[in-house]
PDB file of C-alpha atoms in Angstrom:
ATOM      1  CA  GLN W  30       0.000   0.000   0.000  1.00  0.00           C
ATOM      2  CA  VAL W  31       1.072   3.565  -0.576  1.00  0.00           C
ATOM      3  CA  GLN W  32       2.330   5.464   2.464  1.00  0.00           C
ATOM      4  CA  LEU W  33       1.252   8.953   3.494  1.00  0.00           C
ATOM      5  CA  VAL W  34       3.941  11.180   4.984  1.00  0.00           C
ATOM      6  CA  GLU W  35       2.912  14.149   7.116  1.00  0.00           C
ATOM      7  CA  SER W  36       4.841  17.260   8.064  1.00  0.00           C
ATOM      8  CA  GLY W  37       4.288  20.736   9.466  1.00  0.00           C
ATOM      9  CA  GLY W  38       3.183  20.124  13.032  1.00  0.00           C
ATOM     10  CA  GLY W  39       4.698  21.887  15.989  1.00  0.00           C
ATOM     11  CA  LEU W  40       4.192  24.249  18.891  1.00  0.00           C
ATOM     12  CA  VAL W  41       2.493  27.579  18.294  1.00  0.00           C
ATOM     13  CA  GLN W  42       0.933  30.228  20.499  1.00  0.00           C
ATOM     14  CA  ALA W  43      -2.785  30.969  20.447  1.00  0.00           C
ATOM     15  CA  GLY W  44      -3.741  33.071  17.452  1.00  0.00           C
ATOM     16  CA  GLY W  45      -0.881  31.750  15.374  1.00  0.00           C
ATOM     17  CA  SER W  46      -0.840  29.653  12.220  1.00  0.00           C
ATOM     18  CA  LEU W  47       0.502  26.340  10.983  1.00  0.00           C
ATOM     19  CA  ARG W  48       0.387  24.601   7.634  1.00  0.00           C
ATOM     20  CA  LEU W  49       0.267  20.816   7.557  1.00  0.00           C
ATOM     21  CA  SER W  50       1.241  18.791   4.508  1.00  0.00           C
ATOM     22  CA  CYS W  51       0.590  15.173   3.630  1.00  0.00           C
ATOM     23  CA  ALA W  52       2.064  13.533   0.550  1.00  0.00           C
ATOM     24  CA  ALA W  53       1.624  10.089  -0.936  1.00  0.00           C
ATOM     25  CA  SER W  54       4.929   8.242  -1.209  1.00  0.00           C
ATOM     26  CA  ARG W  55       4.342   7.368  -4.854  1.00  0.00           C
ATOM     27  CA  THR W  56       1.898   7.913  -7.673  1.00  0.00           C
ATOM     28  CA  VAL W  57      -1.499   6.234  -7.510  1.00  0.00           C
ATOM     29  CA  PHE W  58      -4.250   6.094 -10.085  1.00  0.00           C
ATOM     30  CA  THR W  59      -6.413   8.562  -8.211  1.00  0.00           C
ATOM     31  CA  ILE W  60      -7.103   9.918  -4.764  1.00  0.00           C
ATOM     32  CA  ASN W  61     -10.855  10.287  -4.550  1.00  0.00           C
ATOM     33  CA  THR W  62     -11.049  12.046  -1.186  1.00  0.00           C
ATOM     34  CA  TRP W  63      -8.506  13.497   1.225  1.00  0.00           C
ATOM     35  CA  GLY W  64      -9.334  13.984   4.888  1.00  0.00           C
ATOM     36  CA  TRP W  65      -7.693  15.588   7.896  1.00  0.00           C
ATOM     37  CA  TYR W  66      -8.590  14.153  11.295  1.00  0.00           C
ATOM     38  CA  ARG W  67      -7.456  14.987  14.798  1.00  0.00           C
ATOM     39  CA  GLN W  68      -7.359  13.151  18.094  1.00  0.00           C
ATOM     40  CA  ALA W  69      -6.791  14.694  21.504  1.00  0.00           C
ATOM     41  CA  PRO W  70      -5.826  12.578  24.530  1.00  0.00           C
ATOM     42  CA  GLY W  71      -8.788  10.577  25.800  1.00  0.00           C
ATOM     43  CA  LYS W  72     -10.987  11.561  22.858  1.00  0.00           C
ATOM     44  CA  GLN W  73     -12.023   9.918  19.621  1.00  0.00           C
ATOM     45  CA  ARG W  74     -10.522  10.709  16.252  1.00  0.00           C
ATOM     46  CA  ASP W  75     -12.739  13.279  14.535  1.00  0.00           C
ATOM     47  CA  LEU W  76     -12.912  14.619  11.009  1.00  0.00           C
ATOM     48  CA  VAL W  77     -11.580  18.156  10.665  1.00  0.00           C
ATOM     49  CA  ALA W  78     -11.850  18.717   6.924  1.00  0.00           C
ATOM     50  CA  SER W  79     -12.124  16.805   3.681  1.00  0.00           C
ATOM     51  CA  ILE W  80     -11.757  17.548   0.002  1.00  0.00           C
ATOM     52  CA  THR W  81     -12.610  15.556  -3.097  1.00  0.00           C
ATOM     53  CA  ARG W  82     -10.482  15.349  -6.206  1.00  0.00           C
ATOM     54  CA  GLY W  83     -12.907  17.789  -7.794  1.00  0.00           C
ATOM     55  CA  GLY W  84     -12.460  20.292  -4.971  1.00  0.00           C
ATOM     56  CA  ILE W  85     -15.617  19.827  -2.901  1.00  0.00           C
ATOM     57  CA  THR W  86     -14.800  20.637   0.728  1.00  0.00           C
ATOM     58  CA  ASN W  87     -16.348  19.914   4.107  1.00  0.00           C
ATOM     59  CA  TYR W  88     -15.321  21.278   7.502  1.00  0.00           C
ATOM     60  CA  ALA W  89     -16.116  20.573  11.107  1.00  0.00           C
ATOM     61  CA  ASP W  90     -18.082  23.434  12.634  1.00  0.00           C
ATOM     62  CA  SER W  91     -15.314  24.026  15.159  1.00  0.00           C
ATOM     63  CA  VAL W  92     -12.798  24.995  12.458  1.00  0.00           C
ATOM     64  CA  LYS W  93     -14.946  26.728   9.846  1.00  0.00           C
ATOM     65  CA  GLY W  94     -13.553  30.107   8.944  1.00  0.00           C
ATOM     66  CA  ARG W  95     -10.157  29.294  10.446  1.00  0.00           C
ATOM     67  CA  PHE W  96      -8.886  26.213   8.604  1.00  0.00           C
ATOM     68  CA  THR W  97      -8.580  25.661   4.863  1.00  0.00           C
ATOM     69  CA  ILE W  98      -7.999  22.330   3.159  1.00  0.00           C
ATOM     70  CA  SER W  99      -6.483  22.217  -0.310  1.00  0.00           C
ATOM     71  CA  ARG W 100      -4.866  19.667  -2.571  1.00  0.00           C
ATOM     72  CA  ASP W 101      -2.451  19.408  -5.459  1.00  0.00           C
ATOM     73  CA  ASN W 102      -3.609  16.455  -7.518  1.00  0.00           C
ATOM     74  CA  ALA W 103      -0.466  16.429  -9.652  1.00  0.00           C
ATOM     75  CA  LYS W 104       1.702  16.086  -6.533  1.00  0.00           C
ATOM     76  CA  ASN W 105      -0.629  13.716  -4.670  1.00  0.00           C
ATOM     77  CA  THR W 106      -0.455  16.107  -1.744  1.00  0.00           C
ATOM     78  CA  VAL W 107      -3.014  17.628   0.613  1.00  0.00           C
ATOM     79  CA  TYR W 108      -2.583  20.650   2.875  1.00  0.00           C
ATOM     80  CA  LEU W 109      -4.298  22.051   5.927  1.00  0.00           C
ATOM     81  CA  GLN W 110      -3.781  25.747   6.556  1.00  0.00           C
ATOM     82  CA  MET W 111      -4.651  26.470  10.180  1.00  0.00           C
ATOM     83  CA  ASN W 112      -5.117  30.089  11.229  1.00  0.00           C
ATOM     84  CA  SER W 113      -6.293  31.706  14.454  1.00  0.00           C
ATOM     85  CA  LEU W 114      -5.304  28.609  16.363  1.00  0.00           C
ATOM     86  CA  LYS W 115      -6.829  27.956  19.766  1.00  0.00           C
ATOM     87  CA  PRO W 116      -5.658  25.751  22.637  1.00  0.00           C
ATOM     88  CA  GLU W 117      -8.578  23.420  21.942  1.00  0.00           C
ATOM     89  CA  ASP W 118      -7.038  22.698  18.527  1.00  0.00           C
ATOM     90  CA  THR W 119      -4.235  20.838  20.302  1.00  0.00           C
ATOM     91  CA  ALA W 120      -4.226  17.246  19.047  1.00  0.00           C
ATOM     92  CA  VAL W 121      -2.445  14.746  16.878  1.00  0.00           C
ATOM     93  CA  TYR W 122      -3.481  15.405  13.300  1.00  0.00           C
ATOM     94  CA  TYR W 123      -3.778  12.563  10.794  1.00  0.00           C
ATOM     95  CA  CYS W 124      -4.317  12.670   7.066  1.00  0.00           C
ATOM     96  CA  ASN W 125      -6.332  10.033   5.269  1.00  0.00           C
ATOM     97  CA  ALA W 126      -6.672   9.183   1.610  1.00  0.00           C
ATOM     98  CA  ASP W 127      -9.375   7.221  -0.146  1.00  0.00           C
ATOM     99  CA  LEU W 128      -7.523   6.052  -3.227  1.00  0.00           C
ATOM    100  CA  LYS W 129      -7.391   3.663  -6.128  1.00  0.00           C
ATOM    101  CA  GLU W 130      -4.239   1.987  -7.388  1.00  0.00           C
ATOM    102  CA  TYR W 131      -3.457   1.294 -11.041  1.00  0.00           C
ATOM    103  CA  SER W 132      -4.133  -2.357 -10.218  1.00  0.00           C
ATOM    104  CA  GLY W 133      -7.720  -1.438  -9.414  1.00  0.00           C
ATOM    105  CA  SER W 134      -7.306  -1.845  -5.665  1.00  0.00           C
ATOM    106  CA  ARG W 135      -9.413   0.645  -3.681  1.00  0.00           C
ATOM    107  CA  TYR W 136      -8.672   1.418  -0.023  1.00  0.00           C
ATOM    108  CA  ASN W 137      -8.173   4.019   2.696  1.00  0.00           C
ATOM    109  CA  THR W 138      -4.814   4.667   4.295  1.00  0.00           C
ATOM    110  CA  TRP W 139      -3.505   6.947   7.064  1.00  0.00           C
ATOM    111  CA  GLY W 140      -0.531   9.170   7.685  1.00  0.00           C
ATOM    112  CA  GLN W 141       1.648   8.670  10.739  1.00  0.00           C
ATOM    113  CA  GLY W 142       0.202  11.630  12.626  1.00  0.00           C
ATOM    114  CA  THR W 143       1.770  14.946  13.540  1.00  0.00           C
ATOM    115  CA  GLN W 144       1.461  16.759  16.870  1.00  0.00           C
ATOM    116  CA  VAL W 145      -0.036  20.245  16.945  1.00  0.00           C
ATOM    117  CA  THR W 146       0.205  22.036  20.275  1.00  0.00           C
ATOM    118  CA  VAL W 147      -1.326  25.469  20.819  1.00  0.00           C
ATOM    119  CA  SER W 148      -0.279  27.291  23.956  1.00  0.00           C
ATOM    120  CA  SER W 149      -2.563  29.738  25.744  1.00  0.00           C
TER     121      SER W 149
END
């Protein structure tokens, strides 16, 4: 299976910004939908934002107006621009791809996770 490699996490003060990136390790036939999820300690993993290959986006209410998901289909890469960060955004962020291989195999796969910590 293709691997997803995340980068861009770190420590930032409240009100600051971070940009997360997630890239597939090799070319696939198509990535139908990208998703960004986050998981705080003791909580479930929740969807933050998603985007289809055609550019249709969805956001959790808690991040609308602050976060923007985008993708570069040619680079098999998805981004999450996070602005006006709040302490409650602190979590491990995971990217997910719903993809199809040239072989015809269809599956979901996850990135390794990247820590985002927002200080008050």
